[in-house]
Amino acid sequence: MSTLSEVKPDSESNSAMTMEFYRKALNFNVISRYDPKIKQLLFHTPHASVYQWDFEKDEWNKLEYQGVLAIYLRDISNGDMLPPKEESIASLNTDNQSSSGTMLTGRDIYNYGLIILNRINPDNFSMGIVPNSVINKRSVFNASESQENPLETMGVEVKDDLVIIKNLKHEVFGIWIHTVADRENIYELIKYLLENDAKDSFT
């Protein structure tokens, strides 16, 4: 017969798994309100905040975004064009939602999304993530769109406790993540997404 001490760890483990499943489902549902193309939640962490690099002043500016950070797979199989700005869901198809952000136009090639569900105000921070191979192919096989709306390959690194991301319009953002292990995991995940061909699903 099992004693209470033998049963308790399993019970605690099951409870933690249930809570994690609930958090993932909740985050998925919330994100789907802003981006209905969400297909699979790849990673989430409870607290992150965003900085933007000011090239003129050579310094970081803290932006008014902090909250749950999630990275997810998007369904772009129908190849839709991006909606006009006034119709876009929470401006998710922009590089960021600050007034200084650049609106992305053209075909929806954003295989992955990064979003911070903002606790400070109603605007969320979001960024499309595109494998570098997609951008390289776009410049070769869709030269007219590439010329009309030039995009650079993205980059990611970890420095000064920030995950630093260069987006498609050469804007640079630093994401501070509360949990150090999650900071490394997010860096590795984004690096993987950029360096490998786009996937339809992750198992």
CSV table of C-alpha atoms in Angstrom, one decimal:
chain,number,residue,atom,x,y,z
A,1,MET,CA,0.0,0.0,0.0
A,2,SER,CA,1.4,3.5,-0.9
A,3,THR,CA,2.0,6.0,1.8
A,4,LEU,CA,0.9,9.6,1.5
A,5,SER,CA,4.6,10.7,1.0
A,6,GLU,CA,4.9,8.2,-1.9
A,7,VAL,CA,1.7,9.5,-3.6
A,8,LYS,CA,2.3,13.3,-3.1
A,9,PRO,CA,5.1,13.9,-5.6
A,10,ASP,CA,3.0,12.3,-8.4
A,11,SER,CA,0.0,14.4,-7.3
A,12,GLU,CA,2.1,17.6,-7.3
A,13,SER,CA,3.6,16.7,-10.7
A,14,ASN,CA,0.1,16.1,-12.2
A,15,SER,CA,-1.1,19.4,-10.7
A,16,ALA,CA,1.8,21.3,-12.2
A,17,MET,CA,1.2,19.6,-15.6
A,18,THR,CA,-2.5,20.5,-15.5
A,19,MET,CA,-1.6,24.2,-14.7
A,20,GLU,CA,0.9,24.3,-17.5
A,21,PHE,CA,-1.7,22.9,-19.9
A,22,TYR,CA,-4.2,25.4,-18.7
A,23,ARG,CA,-1.8,28.3,-19.2
A,24,LYS,CA,-0.9,27.2,-22.7
A,25,ALA,CA,-4.6,26.8,-23.7
A,26,LEU,CA,-5.3,30.3,-22.2
A,27,ASN,CA,-2.4,31.9,-23.9
A,28,PHE,CA,-3.3,30.3,-27.2
A,29,ASN,CA,-6.9,31.5,-27.0
A,30,VAL,CA,-5.9,35.0,-26.1
A,31,ILE,CA,-3.3,35.2,-28.9
A,32,SER,CA,-5.9,33.9,-31.4
A,33,ARG,CA,-8.0,37.1,-30.8
A,34,TYR,CA,-5.1,39.1,-32.1
A,35,ASP,CA,-3.8,36.7,-34.7
A,36,PRO,CA,-6.4,34.2,-36.0
A,37,LYS,CA,-3.6,32.5,-37.9
A,38,ILE,CA,-2.0,31.0,-34.8
A,39,LYS,CA,-1.6,27.3,-35.3
A,40,GLN,CA,0.7,26.0,-32.5
A,41,LEU,CA,2.1,27.6,-29.4
A,42,LEU,CA,5.9,26.9,-29.4
A,43,PHE,CA,7.1,28.6,-26.2
A,44,HIS,CA,5.8,31.0,-23.6
A,45,THR,CA,7.3,32.7,-20.5
A,46,PRO,CA,5.3,34.7,-17.9
A,47,HIS,CA,7.2,38.0,-17.9
A,48,ALA,CA,9.2,39.9,-20.5
A,49,SER,CA,9.7,43.6,-21.4
A,50,VAL,CA,10.9,45.4,-24.6
A,51,TYR,CA,13.6,47.9,-25.4
A,52,GLN,CA,14.3,49.5,-28.8
A,53,TRP,CA,17.8,50.5,-30.0
A,54,ASP,CA,18.1,54.2,-30.9
A,55,PHE,CA,20.8,54.4,-33.6
A,56,GLU,CA,21.0,58.2,-33.4
A,57,LYS,CA,21.5,58.3,-29.6
A,58,ASP,CA,23.4,55.0,-29.4
A,59,GLU,CA,21.2,53.7,-26.5
A,60,TRP,CA,18.3,51.5,-25.5
A,61,ASN,CA,14.9,53.0,-25.0
A,62,LYS,CA,12.4,51.1,-22.8
A,63,LEU,CA,9.1,50.6,-24.5
A,64,GLU,CA,5.7,50.4,-22.8
A,65,TYR,CA,5.3,46.7,-23.3
A,66,GLN,CA,5.6,44.0,-20.6
A,67,GLY,CA,3.8,40.8,-19.9
A,68,VAL,CA,3.6,37.2,-21.1
A,69,LEU,CA,5.8,36.5,-24.1
A,70,ALA,CA,4.9,33.8,-26.6
A,71,ILE,CA,6.4,32.4,-29.8
A,72,TYR,CA,4.1,30.5,-32.1
A,73,LEU,CA,3.6,28.8,-35.4
A,74,ARG,CA,1.3,30.6,-37.9
A,75,ASP,CA,-0.9,29.0,-40.7
A,76,ILE,CA,-0.1,30.9,-43.9
A,77,SER,CA,-1.0,28.1,-46.3
A,78,ASN,CA,-3.6,30.2,-48.1
A,79,GLY,CA,-0.9,32.8,-49.1
A,80,ASP,CA,-3.1,35.8,-48.3
A,81,MET,CA,-1.9,39.4,-48.7
A,82,LEU,CA,-1.5,41.3,-45.5
A,83,PRO,CA,-4.6,43.3,-44.6
A,84,PRO,CA,-4.6,47.1,-44.6
A,85,LYS,CA,-3.4,48.6,-41.3
A,86,GLU,CA,-6.9,49.5,-40.1
A,87,GLU,CA,-8.1,45.9,-40.6
A,88,SER,CA,-5.1,44.1,-39.2
A,89,ILE,CA,-5.7,42.3,-35.9
A,90,ALA,CA,-3.9,44.2,-33.2
A,91,SER,CA,-1.4,45.3,-35.9
A,92,LEU,CA,0.2,41.9,-35.5
A,93,ASN,CA,1.5,42.0,-39.1
A,94,THR,CA,3.7,45.0,-38.2
A,95,ASP,CA,7.3,44.7,-37.0
A,96,ASN,CA,6.1,46.3,-33.8
A,97,GLN,CA,3.2,48.3,-32.5
A,98,SER,CA,5.0,51.4,-31.3
A,99,SER,CA,4.4,54.6,-33.3
A,100,SER,CA,7.9,54.3,-34.7
A,101,GLY,CA,7.2,50.9,-36.2
A,102,THR,CA,7.2,50.1,-39.9
A,103,MET,CA,4.0,48.6,-41.4
A,104,LEU,CA,4.8,45.5,-43.4
A,105,THR,CA,2.9,45.1,-46.6
A,106,GLY,CA,2.8,42.4,-49.4
A,107,ARG,CA,2.2,38.7,-49.1
A,108,ASP,CA,2.0,37.1,-45.6
A,109,ILE,CA,5.2,35.2,-45.3
A,110,TYR,CA,5.4,35.4,-41.5
A,111,ASN,CA,5.7,31.7,-40.6
A,112,TYR,CA,6.1,32.5,-36.9
A,113,GLY,CA,5.0,35.2,-34.5
A,114,LEU,CA,6.3,36.7,-31.3
A,115,ILE,CA,3.9,38.5,-29.1
A,116,ILE,CA,4.0,40.2,-25.7
A,117,LEU,CA,0.5,40.3,-24.1
A,118,ASN,CA,0.8,43.8,-22.6
A,119,ARG,CA,-0.1,44.3,-18.9
A,120,ILE,CA,0.6,48.1,-19.1
A,121,ASN,CA,-1.9,49.2,-21.8
A,122,PRO,CA,-4.2,47.6,-24.5
A,123,ASP,CA,-1.5,47.6,-27.2
A,124,ASN,CA,0.5,44.4,-27.5
A,125,PHE,CA,4.0,44.1,-28.9
A,126,SER,CA,4.3,41.8,-31.9
A,127,MET,CA,6.9,40.8,-34.5
A,128,GLY,CA,6.7,38.5,-37.5
A,129,ILE,CA,9.5,35.9,-37.6
A,130,VAL,CA,10.5,34.7,-41.1
A,131,PRO,CA,13.2,32.0,-41.8
A,132,ASN,CA,16.2,33.6,-43.6
A,133,SER,CA,15.8,31.1,-46.4
A,134,VAL,CA,12.3,32.5,-47.2
A,135,ILE,CA,13.7,36.1,-47.5
A,136,ASN,CA,16.6,34.9,-49.7
A,137,LYS,CA,14.1,33.0,-52.0
A,138,ARG,CA,11.8,36.0,-52.1
A,139,SER,CA,14.6,38.2,-53.4
A,140,VAL,CA,15.3,35.7,-56.2
A,141,PHE,CA,11.9,34.4,-57.2
A,142,ASN,CA,9.7,37.4,-56.4
A,143,ALA,CA,12.1,40.2,-57.4
A,144,SER,CA,9.3,42.8,-58.1
A,145,GLU,CA,7.8,42.5,-54.6
A,146,SER,CA,11.2,42.4,-53.1
A,147,GLN,CA,12.1,45.6,-54.8
A,148,GLU,CA,8.8,47.3,-53.9
A,149,ASN,CA,9.0,46.2,-50.3
A,150,PRO,CA,12.6,45.3,-49.5
A,151,LEU,CA,13.1,43.1,-46.4
A,152,GLU,CA,16.4,42.1,-44.7
A,153,THR,CA,17.1,38.7,-43.2
A,154,MET,CA,16.6,38.7,-39.4
A,155,GLY,CA,19.2,38.2,-36.7
A,156,VAL,CA,19.2,37.3,-33.1
A,157,GLU,CA,21.9,37.3,-30.3
A,158,VAL,CA,22.1,37.4,-26.5
A,159,LYS,CA,23.9,40.4,-25.0
A,160,ASP,CA,23.7,42.4,-21.7
A,161,ASP,CA,20.8,40.2,-20.4
A,162,LEU,CA,18.8,40.9,-23.5
A,163,VAL,CA,17.7,38.7,-26.4
A,164,ILE,CA,18.5,41.1,-29.3
A,165,ILE,CA,16.5,40.8,-32.5
A,166,LYS,CA,17.1,42.6,-35.7
A,167,ASN,CA,13.8,42.6,-37.6
A,168,LEU,CA,13.0,42.7,-41.3
A,169,LYS,CA,13.3,46.5,-41.5
A,170,HIS,CA,16.6,46.7,-39.7
A,171,GLU,CA,15.0,47.8,-36.5
A,172,VAL,CA,16.6,46.4,-33.4
A,173,PHE,CA,14.7,45.3,-30.3
A,174,GLY,CA,16.0,43.9,-27.0
A,175,ILE,CA,13.8,41.6,-25.0
A,176,TRP,CA,14.5,41.2,-21.3
A,177,ILE,CA,13.1,38.0,-19.9
A,178,HIS,CA,12.7,37.5,-16.2
A,179,THR,CA,13.7,33.8,-16.2
A,180,VAL,CA,17.3,33.4,-17.2
A,181,ALA,CA,16.8,29.8,-18.5
A,182,ASP,CA,13.8,31.0,-20.6
A,183,ARG,CA,16.0,33.8,-22.0
A,184,GLU,CA,18.4,31.2,-23.4
A,185,ASN,CA,15.6,28.9,-24.6
A,186,ILE,CA,14.0,31.8,-26.5
A,187,TYR,CA,17.3,32.8,-28.1
A,188,GLU,CA,17.9,29.2,-29.2
A,189,LEU,CA,14.3,28.8,-30.5
A,190,ILE,CA,14.4,32.0,-32.6
A,191,LYS,CA,17.9,31.1,-33.9
A,192,TYR,CA,16.5,27.7,-34.9
A,193,LEU,CA,13.5,29.3,-36.6
A,194,LEU,CA,15.6,31.7,-38.6
A,195,GLU,CA,18.3,29.2,-39.7
A,196,ASN,CA,16.0,26.4,-40.8
A,197,ASP,CA,13.3,26.0,-43.4
A,198,ALA,CA,9.8,26.8,-42.4
A,199,LYS,CA,7.8,24.0,-40.8
A,200,ASP,CA,4.1,23.2,-40.9
A,201,SER,CA,4.1,21.7,-37.4
A,202,PHE,CA,6.2,20.8,-34.4
A,203,THR,CA,5.7,17.5,-32.6
